[in-house]
């Protein structure tokens, strides 16, 4: 406990240093925190990659969902505090002279802090993207191509670490995480992504397999929560702390609670399974139009545009259970739109156009 308090107090000093010396970069750091938001995986990265390479897109969803599930379990096991409430409750500072940490609209996360979900989600997804991009260049054989591959390797991994470091600094800057929490998140995300490099079975998974996986993840997480609750251990202990110490009550969002993230991810995985095993996907993405660049570009543009519309769909938060149900449905609709609905509409449009021209 003493060692952890020292680790936290050193982390607070780092946060104070960042908030004092990086004030000019505040907007950039807040932006990088948004870049690391796991929700961007489903609304930006996945639509792009799935239309370019279905294998990579499918892997991305699996890595994001399983990674976030492990993040939830780790958070419940490690009981990590967040800086913005820890400085208010710790007894380590003499004469109640606790440091003043500035808060921002995205500071008041309500779940436990260790490991960082943003850092973990960012590292696992960017790891998938970098390794996928490098898989195209590794096949080059002649000397000039090998040199180009090495340069590409250095460039992409440099970009990877620049993004991860920026996301980590941003999460520490806004007083949402201690430094050790973001470091743990980055390496945990890389381990999850690397594990899926050797799991080809996800590419041929049936809808039944998707449903079984969803049920296992949900039952395990819920069972873990209920068993510890019976032992008088409240895994939602962080929520009242966030509500108590957040500088602005309007910054508290139910979407950041542990079960909200679980439901969101289970919905996304179910939507992916439903889409990949649908007749619309087989007709459009497995048909003759799927090899055309114009088809893929149209699918990317239409998918990104359609998914932005989902941001305008506001789920009511007055009833918690209703929020979880609607959040699951909304999350399932997003990959289903990318995988099946948009490609089928584009395929039908192109086929109609071809018939008119003939």
XYZ file of C-alpha atoms in Angstrom:
358
model
C 0.000 0.000 0.000
C 2.852 2.380 0.846
C 4.598 1.562 -2.439
C 1.378 2.184 -4.359
C 0.868 5.522 -2.588
C 4.390 6.539 -3.572
C 3.727 5.463 -7.145
C 0.528 7.521 -7.164
C 2.181 10.573 -5.592
C 4.989 10.463 -8.167
C 2.324 10.184 -10.842
C 0.601 13.282 -9.482
C 3.889 15.199 -9.756
C 4.147 14.143 -13.408
C 0.550 15.253 -14.054
C 1.218 18.638 -12.446
C 4.341 19.022 -14.570
C 2.417 18.193 -17.745
C -0.459 20.539 -16.917
C 1.954 23.360 -16.161
C 4.427 22.963 -19.043
C 2.133 21.598 -21.763
C -0.594 24.231 -21.503
C 0.136 25.402 -25.057
C -0.540 21.874 -26.315
C -3.809 21.447 -24.439
C -6.016 21.233 -27.534
C -3.648 18.761 -29.192
C -3.509 16.539 -26.106
C -7.296 16.595 -25.750
C -7.505 15.655 -29.429
C -5.101 12.729 -28.936
C -7.233 11.531 -26.048
C -10.177 11.418 -28.471
C -7.972 9.592 -31.014
C -7.395 6.875 -28.437
C -11.111 6.521 -27.700
C -12.035 2.851 -28.310
C -15.305 3.937 -29.934
C -13.330 5.259 -32.929
C -12.462 1.659 -33.756
C -16.045 0.930 -34.760
C -16.867 4.261 -36.416
C -13.613 5.066 -38.281
C -10.880 2.404 -38.366
C -13.117 -0.621 -38.940
C -15.113 0.821 -41.905
C -11.872 1.762 -43.655
C -10.067 -1.510 -43.160
C -12.968 -3.895 -43.672
C -13.651 -2.576 -47.171
C -9.929 -2.711 -48.014
C -9.251 -6.090 -46.429
C -12.024 -8.113 -44.810
C -9.556 -10.314 -42.918
C -7.959 -7.304 -41.223
C -11.319 -5.644 -40.536
C -12.687 -8.800 -38.906
C -9.555 -9.233 -36.801
C -9.789 -5.597 -35.723
C -13.249 -6.051 -34.203
C -12.250 -9.258 -32.418
C -9.088 -7.667 -31.025
C -10.971 -4.547 -29.902
C -13.774 -6.499 -28.215
C -11.631 -9.124 -26.499
C -9.050 -6.491 -25.552
C -11.693 -4.258 -23.966
C -13.190 -7.275 -22.170
C -9.793 -8.121 -20.657
C -9.421 -4.448 -19.785
C -12.677 -4.590 -17.821
C -11.621 -7.733 -15.938
C -8.204 -6.245 -15.156
C -9.828 -3.036 -13.933
C -12.025 -5.033 -11.558
C -9.063 -7.050 -10.269
C -6.531 -4.228 -9.889
C -8.850 -1.618 -8.292
C -6.857 1.225 -9.848
C -7.626 4.749 -8.661
C -7.792 7.730 -11.002
C -5.725 10.838 -10.198
C -8.601 13.321 -10.100
C -10.269 11.571 -7.177
C -7.209 9.971 -5.527
C -5.630 13.351 -4.640
C -8.848 14.296 -2.841
C -8.992 11.201 -0.637
C -5.417 10.157 0.077
C -3.860 10.824 3.475
C -0.330 10.912 2.114
C -0.161 14.716 1.939
C 0.428 16.573 5.231
C -2.010 19.148 6.606
C -4.579 18.270 3.920
C -2.484 20.136 1.343
C -3.526 17.965 -1.581
C -2.267 19.059 -5.010
C -4.671 20.814 -7.351
C -5.205 18.911 -10.594
C -7.124 20.603 -13.372
C -10.056 18.666 -14.811
C -11.523 18.704 -18.319
C -14.844 17.563 -19.859
C -13.269 14.193 -20.726
C -11.573 13.710 -17.344
C -14.425 12.209 -15.363
C -14.274 8.551 -16.366
C -16.319 6.484 -13.930
C -14.581 3.104 -14.132
C -11.385 2.045 -12.330
C -8.176 3.412 -13.796
C -5.819 0.473 -14.311
C -5.040 -0.408 -17.024
C -5.968 2.479 -19.305
C -8.703 1.462 -21.744
C -7.776 4.202 -24.211
C -4.114 3.182 -24.255
C -4.977 -0.504 -24.491
C -7.544 -0.032 -27.256
C -5.287 2.282 -29.224
C -2.241 0.007 -29.036
C -4.068 -3.199 -29.960
C -5.860 -1.698 -32.966
C -2.867 0.228 -34.292
C -0.781 -2.934 -33.847
C -3.236 -4.774 -36.095
C -3.132 -1.982 -38.689
C 0.667 -1.725 -38.753
C 1.227 -5.485 -39.003
C -1.412 -5.698 -41.732
C 0.262 -2.944 -43.764
C 3.683 -4.573 -43.354
C 2.340 -7.961 -44.450
C 2.048 -6.549 -47.982
C 5.671 -5.387 -48.147
C 7.279 -8.439 -46.515
C 6.603 -10.469 -49.681
C 8.893 -8.317 -51.790
C 12.039 -10.228 -52.748
C 14.451 -8.060 -54.784
C 17.067 -5.946 -53.003
C 15.482 -2.565 -53.659
C 12.136 -3.859 -52.404
C 13.773 -5.257 -49.244
C 15.276 -1.842 -48.549
C 11.900 -0.221 -49.097
C 10.320 -2.754 -46.739
C 12.836 -1.901 -44.030
C 12.195 1.805 -44.461
C 8.447 1.189 -44.379
C 8.877 -0.980 -41.275
C 10.809 1.771 -39.487
C 8.360 4.467 -40.559
C 5.184 2.615 -39.554
C 6.484 1.468 -36.186
C 7.735 4.997 -35.508
C 4.222 6.286 -36.252
C 2.810 3.562 -33.995
C 4.932 4.594 -31.000
C 4.419 8.330 -31.612
C 0.648 7.784 -31.502
C 0.817 5.565 -28.401
C 3.067 7.986 -26.524
C 0.823 10.910 -27.499
C -2.303 9.062 -26.331
C -0.586 8.128 -23.059
C 0.585 11.678 -22.390
C -2.883 13.017 -23.178
C -4.563 10.622 -20.732
C -2.092 11.583 -18.003
C -2.414 15.292 -18.851
C -6.180 15.342 -18.271
C -5.704 13.587 -14.888
C -7.641 10.500 -15.915
C -4.720 8.070 -15.500
C -1.441 7.684 -13.687
C 1.632 7.020 -15.886
C 1.946 3.355 -14.853
C -1.686 2.749 -15.874
C -1.207 3.931 -19.461
C 2.072 2.006 -19.803
C 0.334 -1.159 -18.612
C -2.502 -0.497 -21.065
C -0.171 -0.157 -24.067
C 1.660 -3.428 -23.468
C -1.522 -5.320 -22.573
C -3.054 -4.165 -25.864
C -0.016 -5.336 -27.830
C -0.198 -8.777 -26.179
C -3.885 -9.170 -27.093
C -3.259 -8.094 -30.695
C -0.277 -10.441 -31.022
C -2.384 -13.343 -29.729
C -4.876 -12.797 -32.551
C -2.069 -12.918 -35.121
C -2.104 -16.661 -34.418
C -5.882 -17.178 -34.264
C -7.091 -17.734 -37.858
C -10.321 -19.453 -36.718
C -12.067 -16.100 -36.266
C -12.137 -15.628 -40.052
C -14.418 -18.646 -40.550
C -16.507 -18.312 -37.378
C -20.203 -19.071 -37.792
C -23.030 -17.006 -36.318
C -23.404 -19.673 -33.648
C -19.757 -19.179 -32.699
C -20.292 -15.436 -32.412
C -23.323 -15.960 -30.183
C -21.478 -18.478 -27.982
C -18.549 -16.078 -27.605
C -20.907 -13.236 -26.680
C -22.680 -15.363 -24.101
C -19.394 -16.524 -22.574
C -18.007 -12.989 -22.288
C -21.240 -11.664 -20.790
C -21.852 -14.553 -18.366
C -18.236 -14.578 -17.163
C -18.180 -10.815 -16.543
C -21.616 -10.782 -14.891
C -20.806 -13.903 -12.848
C -17.501 -12.398 -11.715
C -19.335 -9.249 -10.643
C -22.099 -11.120 -8.778
C -19.730 -13.535 -6.986
C -17.628 -10.660 -5.657
C -20.784 -8.757 -4.733
C -21.851 -11.756 -2.617
C -18.453 -11.474 -0.920
C -19.319 -7.833 -0.161
C -16.861 -6.502 -2.752
C -18.451 -3.770 -4.851
C -16.860 -3.674 -8.314
C -18.682 -0.428 -9.069
C -16.918 1.355 -6.202
C -15.388 3.872 -8.613
C -18.707 5.319 -9.831
C -19.607 7.187 -6.577
C -16.025 8.444 -6.334
C -16.257 9.885 -9.846
C -19.589 11.540 -9.057
C -18.252 12.961 -5.808
C -15.004 14.467 -7.086
C -15.774 15.444 -10.666
C -15.552 19.230 -10.973
C -18.687 19.400 -13.127
C -21.595 16.935 -12.704
C -22.429 17.350 -16.408
C -19.120 15.665 -17.270
C -20.270 12.393 -15.692
C -21.500 10.094 -18.458
C -23.141 6.690 -18.032
C -21.397 5.692 -21.268
C -18.096 5.438 -19.367
C -19.337 2.961 -16.741
C -17.871 -0.572 -16.833
C -21.063 -2.322 -17.969
C -21.700 0.277 -20.683
C -18.393 -0.629 -22.339
C -19.146 -4.350 -22.005
C -22.574 -4.020 -23.631
C -21.186 -1.807 -26.394
C -18.509 -4.339 -27.303
C -20.811 -7.343 -27.169
C -23.188 -5.528 -29.508
C -20.390 -4.808 -31.979
C -19.229 -8.438 -32.013
C -22.793 -9.702 -32.491
C -23.374 -7.223 -35.321
C -20.182 -8.369 -37.054
C -21.213 -12.024 -36.811
C -24.712 -11.241 -38.060
C -23.338 -9.261 -40.993
C -20.653 -11.706 -42.114
C -23.071 -14.624 -42.049
C -25.852 -12.751 -43.895
C -26.964 -13.276 -47.502
C -26.422 -9.575 -48.193
C -22.717 -9.925 -47.348
C -22.324 -13.025 -49.526
C -24.144 -11.381 -52.426
C -22.205 -8.115 -52.339
C -18.782 -8.679 -50.776
C -18.290 -12.113 -52.303
C -19.654 -11.203 -55.726
C -17.914 -9.939 -58.855
C -18.173 -6.284 -57.798
C -16.138 -6.913 -54.640
C -12.863 -6.827 -56.602
C -13.576 -3.437 -58.147
C -11.819 -0.431 -56.637
C -14.867 1.740 -57.332
C -17.020 -0.645 -55.269
C -14.669 -0.472 -52.298
C -14.302 3.322 -52.442
C -18.058 3.775 -52.567
C -18.484 1.370 -49.647
C -15.898 3.236 -47.579
C -17.450 6.631 -48.281
C -21.008 5.431 -47.689
C -20.044 3.529 -44.515
C -18.229 6.478 -42.959
C -21.050 8.856 -43.842
C -23.742 6.519 -42.521
C -21.912 5.814 -39.275
C -21.589 9.540 -38.580
C -25.380 9.664 -38.576
C -25.396 7.228 -35.669
C -23.723 9.953 -33.580
C -26.963 11.927 -33.792
C -28.899 9.023 -32.265
C -28.980 9.874 -28.571
C -29.845 7.006 -26.257
C -31.983 7.988 -23.236
C -30.090 7.634 -19.953
C -32.906 8.016 -17.424
C -33.413 4.213 -17.216
C -30.152 2.274 -16.881
C -31.391 -1.079 -18.217
C -33.069 0.565 -21.203
C -29.822 2.393 -21.915
C -27.893 -0.893 -21.974
C -30.403 -2.568 -24.307
C -30.479 0.336 -26.762
C -26.686 0.687 -26.566
C -26.346 -2.989 -27.524
C -28.705 -2.521 -30.486
C -26.934 0.629 -31.679
C -23.515 -1.016 -31.390
C -24.722 -4.082 -33.294
C -26.159 -1.906 -36.056
C -22.816 -0.235 -36.800
C -20.796 -3.262 -38.017
C -23.935 -4.706 -39.597
C -24.213 -1.509 -41.631
C -20.565 -1.665 -42.717
C -20.486 -5.394 -43.460
C -23.868 -6.029 -45.041
C -26.261 -3.098 -45.540
C -23.963 -0.568 -47.239
C -22.147 -3.071 -49.537
C -25.478 -4.594 -50.579
C -26.931 -1.177 -51.423
C -23.787 -0.211 -53.370
C -23.818 -3.569 -55.165
C -27.484 -3.131 -56.133
C -26.823 0.429 -57.320
C -23.876 -0.653 -59.481
C -25.812 -3.556 -60.933
C -28.727 -1.278 -61.811
C -26.338 1.192 -63.448
C -24.667 -1.561 -65.479
C -28.043 -2.801 -66.752
C -28.997 0.708 -67.871
C -25.702 1.115 -69.723
C -26.168 -2.222 -71.466
